PDB file of C-alpha atoms in Angstrom:
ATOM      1  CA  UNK A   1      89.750  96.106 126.069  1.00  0.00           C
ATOM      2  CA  UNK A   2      91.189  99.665 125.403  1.00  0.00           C
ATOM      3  CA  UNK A   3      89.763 101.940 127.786  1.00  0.00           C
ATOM      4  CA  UNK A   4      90.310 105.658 126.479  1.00  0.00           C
ATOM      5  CA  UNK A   5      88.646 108.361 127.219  1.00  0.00           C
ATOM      6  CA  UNK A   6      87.042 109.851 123.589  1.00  0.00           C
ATOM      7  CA  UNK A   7      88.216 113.512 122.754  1.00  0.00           C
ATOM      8  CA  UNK A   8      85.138 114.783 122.966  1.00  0.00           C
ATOM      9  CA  UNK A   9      84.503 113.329 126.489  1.00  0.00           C
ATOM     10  CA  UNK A  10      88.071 114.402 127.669  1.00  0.00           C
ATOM     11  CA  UNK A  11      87.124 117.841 126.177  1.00  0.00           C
ATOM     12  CA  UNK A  12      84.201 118.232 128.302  1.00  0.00           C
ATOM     13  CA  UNK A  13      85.328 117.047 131.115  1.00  0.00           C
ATOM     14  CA  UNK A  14      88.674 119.610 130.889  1.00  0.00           C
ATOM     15  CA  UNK A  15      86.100 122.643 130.426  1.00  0.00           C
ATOM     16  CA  UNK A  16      83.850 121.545 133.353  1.00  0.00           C
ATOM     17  CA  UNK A  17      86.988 121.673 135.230  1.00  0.00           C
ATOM     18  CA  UNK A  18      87.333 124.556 134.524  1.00  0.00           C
ATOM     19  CA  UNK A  19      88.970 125.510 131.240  1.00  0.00           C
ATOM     20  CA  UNK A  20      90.100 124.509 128.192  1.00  0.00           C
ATOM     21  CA  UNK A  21      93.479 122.302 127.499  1.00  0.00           C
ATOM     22  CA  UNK A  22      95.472 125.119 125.679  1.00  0.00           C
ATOM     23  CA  UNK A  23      93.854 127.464 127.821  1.00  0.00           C
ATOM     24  CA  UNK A  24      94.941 125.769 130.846  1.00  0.00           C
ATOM     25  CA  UNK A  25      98.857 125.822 129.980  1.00  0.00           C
ATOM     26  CA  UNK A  26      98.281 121.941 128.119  1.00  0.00           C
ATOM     27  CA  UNK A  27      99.469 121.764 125.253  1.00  0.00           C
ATOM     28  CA  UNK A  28      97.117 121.162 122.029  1.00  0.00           C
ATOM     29  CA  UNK A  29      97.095 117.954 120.119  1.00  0.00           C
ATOM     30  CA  UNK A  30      98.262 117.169 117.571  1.00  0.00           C
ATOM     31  CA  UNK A  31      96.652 115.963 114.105  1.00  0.00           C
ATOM     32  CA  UNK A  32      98.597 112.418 114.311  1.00  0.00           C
ATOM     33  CA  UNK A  33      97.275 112.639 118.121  1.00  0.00           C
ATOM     34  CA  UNK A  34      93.425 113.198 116.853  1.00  0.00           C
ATOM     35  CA  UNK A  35      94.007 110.570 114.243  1.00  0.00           C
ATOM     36  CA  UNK A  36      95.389 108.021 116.430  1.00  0.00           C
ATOM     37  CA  UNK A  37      92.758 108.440 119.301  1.00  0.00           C
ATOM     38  CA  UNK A  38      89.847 108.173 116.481  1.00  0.00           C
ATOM     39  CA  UNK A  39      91.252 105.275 115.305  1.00  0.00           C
ATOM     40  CA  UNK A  40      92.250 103.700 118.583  1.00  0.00           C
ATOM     41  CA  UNK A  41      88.832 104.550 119.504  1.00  0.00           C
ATOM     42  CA  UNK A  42      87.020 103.031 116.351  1.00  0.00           C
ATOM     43  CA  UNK A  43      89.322  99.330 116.562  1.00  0.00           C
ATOM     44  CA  UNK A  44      87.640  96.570 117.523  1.00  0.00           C
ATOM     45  CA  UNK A  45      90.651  93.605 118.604  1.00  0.00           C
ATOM     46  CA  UNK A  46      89.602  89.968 119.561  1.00  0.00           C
ATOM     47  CA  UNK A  47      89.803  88.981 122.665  1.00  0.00           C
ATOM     48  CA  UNK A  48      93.359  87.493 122.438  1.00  0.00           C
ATOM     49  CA  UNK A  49      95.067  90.809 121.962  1.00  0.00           C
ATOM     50  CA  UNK A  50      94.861  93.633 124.098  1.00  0.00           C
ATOM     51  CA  UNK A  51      96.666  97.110 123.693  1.00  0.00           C
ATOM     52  CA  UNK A  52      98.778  98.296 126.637  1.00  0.00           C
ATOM     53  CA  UNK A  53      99.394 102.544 126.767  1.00  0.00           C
ATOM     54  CA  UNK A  54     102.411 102.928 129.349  1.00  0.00           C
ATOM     55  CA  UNK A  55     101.914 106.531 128.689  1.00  0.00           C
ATOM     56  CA  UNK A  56      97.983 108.018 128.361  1.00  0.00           C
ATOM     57  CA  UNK A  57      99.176 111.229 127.005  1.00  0.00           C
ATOM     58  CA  UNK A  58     101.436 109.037 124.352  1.00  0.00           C
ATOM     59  CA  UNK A  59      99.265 106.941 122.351  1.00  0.00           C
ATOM     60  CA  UNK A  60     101.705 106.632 119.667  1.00  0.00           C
ATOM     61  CA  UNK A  61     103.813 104.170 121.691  1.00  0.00           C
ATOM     62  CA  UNK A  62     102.046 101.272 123.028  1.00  0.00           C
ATOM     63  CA  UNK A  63     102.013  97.967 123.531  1.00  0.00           C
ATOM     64  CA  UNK A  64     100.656  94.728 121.662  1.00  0.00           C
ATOM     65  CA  UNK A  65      99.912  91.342 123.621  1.00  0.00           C
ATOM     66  CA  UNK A  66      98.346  88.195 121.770  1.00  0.00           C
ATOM     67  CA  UNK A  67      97.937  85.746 124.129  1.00  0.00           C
ATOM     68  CA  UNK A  68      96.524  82.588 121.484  1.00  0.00           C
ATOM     69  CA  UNK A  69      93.423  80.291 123.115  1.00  0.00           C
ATOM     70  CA  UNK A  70      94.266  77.173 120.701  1.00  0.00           C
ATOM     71  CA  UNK A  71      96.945  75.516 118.627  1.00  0.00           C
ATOM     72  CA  UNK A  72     100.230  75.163 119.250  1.00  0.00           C
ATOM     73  CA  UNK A  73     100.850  78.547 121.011  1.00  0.00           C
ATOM     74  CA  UNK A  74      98.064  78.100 123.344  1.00  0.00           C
ATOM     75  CA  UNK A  75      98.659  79.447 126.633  1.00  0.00           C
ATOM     76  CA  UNK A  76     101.629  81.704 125.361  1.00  0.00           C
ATOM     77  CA  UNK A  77     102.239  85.370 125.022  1.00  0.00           C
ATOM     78  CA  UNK A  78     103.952  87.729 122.566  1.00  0.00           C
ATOM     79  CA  UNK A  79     104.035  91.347 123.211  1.00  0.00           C
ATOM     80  CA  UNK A  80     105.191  93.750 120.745  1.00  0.00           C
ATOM     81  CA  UNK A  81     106.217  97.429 121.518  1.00  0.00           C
ATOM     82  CA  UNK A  82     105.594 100.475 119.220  1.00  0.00           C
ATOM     83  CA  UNK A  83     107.288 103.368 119.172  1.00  0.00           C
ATOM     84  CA  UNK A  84     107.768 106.624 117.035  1.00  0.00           C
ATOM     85  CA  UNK A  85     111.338 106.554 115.723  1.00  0.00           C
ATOM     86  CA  UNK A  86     113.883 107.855 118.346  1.00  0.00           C
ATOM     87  CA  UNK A  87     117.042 109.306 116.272  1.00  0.00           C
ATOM     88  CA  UNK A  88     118.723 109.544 119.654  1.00  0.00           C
ATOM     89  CA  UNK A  89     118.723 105.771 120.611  1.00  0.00           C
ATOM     90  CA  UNK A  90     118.944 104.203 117.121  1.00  0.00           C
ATOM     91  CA  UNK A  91     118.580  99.837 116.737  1.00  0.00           C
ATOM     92  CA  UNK A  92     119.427 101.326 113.032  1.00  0.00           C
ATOM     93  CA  UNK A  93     122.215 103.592 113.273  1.00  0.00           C
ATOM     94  CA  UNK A  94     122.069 104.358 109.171  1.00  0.00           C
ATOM     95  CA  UNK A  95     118.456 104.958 109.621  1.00  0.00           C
ATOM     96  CA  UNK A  96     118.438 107.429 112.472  1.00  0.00           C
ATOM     97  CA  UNK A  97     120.943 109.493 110.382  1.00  0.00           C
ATOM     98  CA  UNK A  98     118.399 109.427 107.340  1.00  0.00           C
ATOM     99  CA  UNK A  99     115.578 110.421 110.037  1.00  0.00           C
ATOM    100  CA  UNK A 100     117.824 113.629 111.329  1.00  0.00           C
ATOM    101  CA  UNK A 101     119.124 114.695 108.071  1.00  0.00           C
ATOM    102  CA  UNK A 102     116.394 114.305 105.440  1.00  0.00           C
ATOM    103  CA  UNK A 103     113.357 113.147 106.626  1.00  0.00           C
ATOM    104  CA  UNK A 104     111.526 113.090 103.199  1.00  0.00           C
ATOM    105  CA  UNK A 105     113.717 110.359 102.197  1.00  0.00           C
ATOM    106  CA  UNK A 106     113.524 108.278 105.289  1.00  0.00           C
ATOM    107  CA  UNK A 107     109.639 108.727 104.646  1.00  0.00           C
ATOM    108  CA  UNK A 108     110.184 107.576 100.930  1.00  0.00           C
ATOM    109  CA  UNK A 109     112.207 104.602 102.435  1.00  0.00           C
ATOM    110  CA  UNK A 110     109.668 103.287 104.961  1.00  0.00           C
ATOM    111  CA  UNK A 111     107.197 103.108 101.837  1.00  0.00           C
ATOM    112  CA  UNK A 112     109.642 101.110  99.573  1.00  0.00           C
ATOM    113  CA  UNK A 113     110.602  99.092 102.288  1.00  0.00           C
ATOM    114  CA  UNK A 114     106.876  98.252 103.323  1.00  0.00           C
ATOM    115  CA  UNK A 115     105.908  98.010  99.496  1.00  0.00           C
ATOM    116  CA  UNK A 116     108.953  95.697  98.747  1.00  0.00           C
ATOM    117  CA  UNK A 117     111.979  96.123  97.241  1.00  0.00           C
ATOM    118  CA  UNK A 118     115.717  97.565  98.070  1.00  0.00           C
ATOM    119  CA  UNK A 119     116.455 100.229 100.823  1.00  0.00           C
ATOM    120  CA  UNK A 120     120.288 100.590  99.763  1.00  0.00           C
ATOM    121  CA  UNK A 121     121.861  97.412 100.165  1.00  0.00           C
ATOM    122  CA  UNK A 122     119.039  95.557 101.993  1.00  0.00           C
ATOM    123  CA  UNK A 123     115.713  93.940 100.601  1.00  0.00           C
ATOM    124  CA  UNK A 124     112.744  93.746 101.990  1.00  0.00           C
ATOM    125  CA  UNK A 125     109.570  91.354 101.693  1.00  0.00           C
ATOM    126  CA  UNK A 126     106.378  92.641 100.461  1.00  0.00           C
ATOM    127  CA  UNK A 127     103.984  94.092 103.330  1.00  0.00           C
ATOM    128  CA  UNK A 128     101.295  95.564 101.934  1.00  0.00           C
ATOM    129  CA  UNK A 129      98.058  94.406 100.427  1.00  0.00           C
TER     130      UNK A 129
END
């Protein structure tokens, strides 16, 4: 179960304390921030996946564990980390460039690549519906 504090409650809670978050020398969030904590907020997982948040302040990176209760992979468990892309430690050297030097394309790339099709020299599968 995610446990997260809602914006709203966090907000409260920073004032009663006596201030706001901007006013307090914290900095403000951001709109992917807002977006992310609505949505993390509003997701309803089954009970063989849980979301892990190394970092409370950074919901953007997290963790994803299934842990399957039948077939094959019963008893197992897969966890997948996600993270915003770091130019500075790149598993996608070519990439990371892209990301530092024009991010419009790299943001034009992700959506071909995710909608299938060819990213230079490499293809990539269909993942949207």
């Amino acid at each position: 179960m995610i446990k997260l504090f809602s914006l709203k409650q966090q907000k409260k809670d920073e004032e009663s304390a006596g201030g706001t978050r901007a006013g307090a020398g914290g900095k403000k969030a951001s709109a992917a921030q807002l977006r992310i904590q609505k949505d993390i907020n509003e997701l309803n997982l089954p009970k063989t996946c849980e979301m892990v948040f190394p970092d409370q302040d950074d919901l953007l990176s997290f963790k994803l564990i299934i842990s399957p209760d039948e077939g094959f992979y019963k008893g197992g468990k897969f966890v997948f980390s996600f993270k915003e892309p770091n130019p500075e430690d790149p598993l996608n050297k070519e990439a990371a460039e892209v990301l530092q030097t024009n991010r419009r394309l790299f943001e034009q790339n992700v959506q071909r690549s995710l909608r299938g099709g060819y990213v230079g020299a490499t293809y990539f599968e269909r993942c949207l519906k």
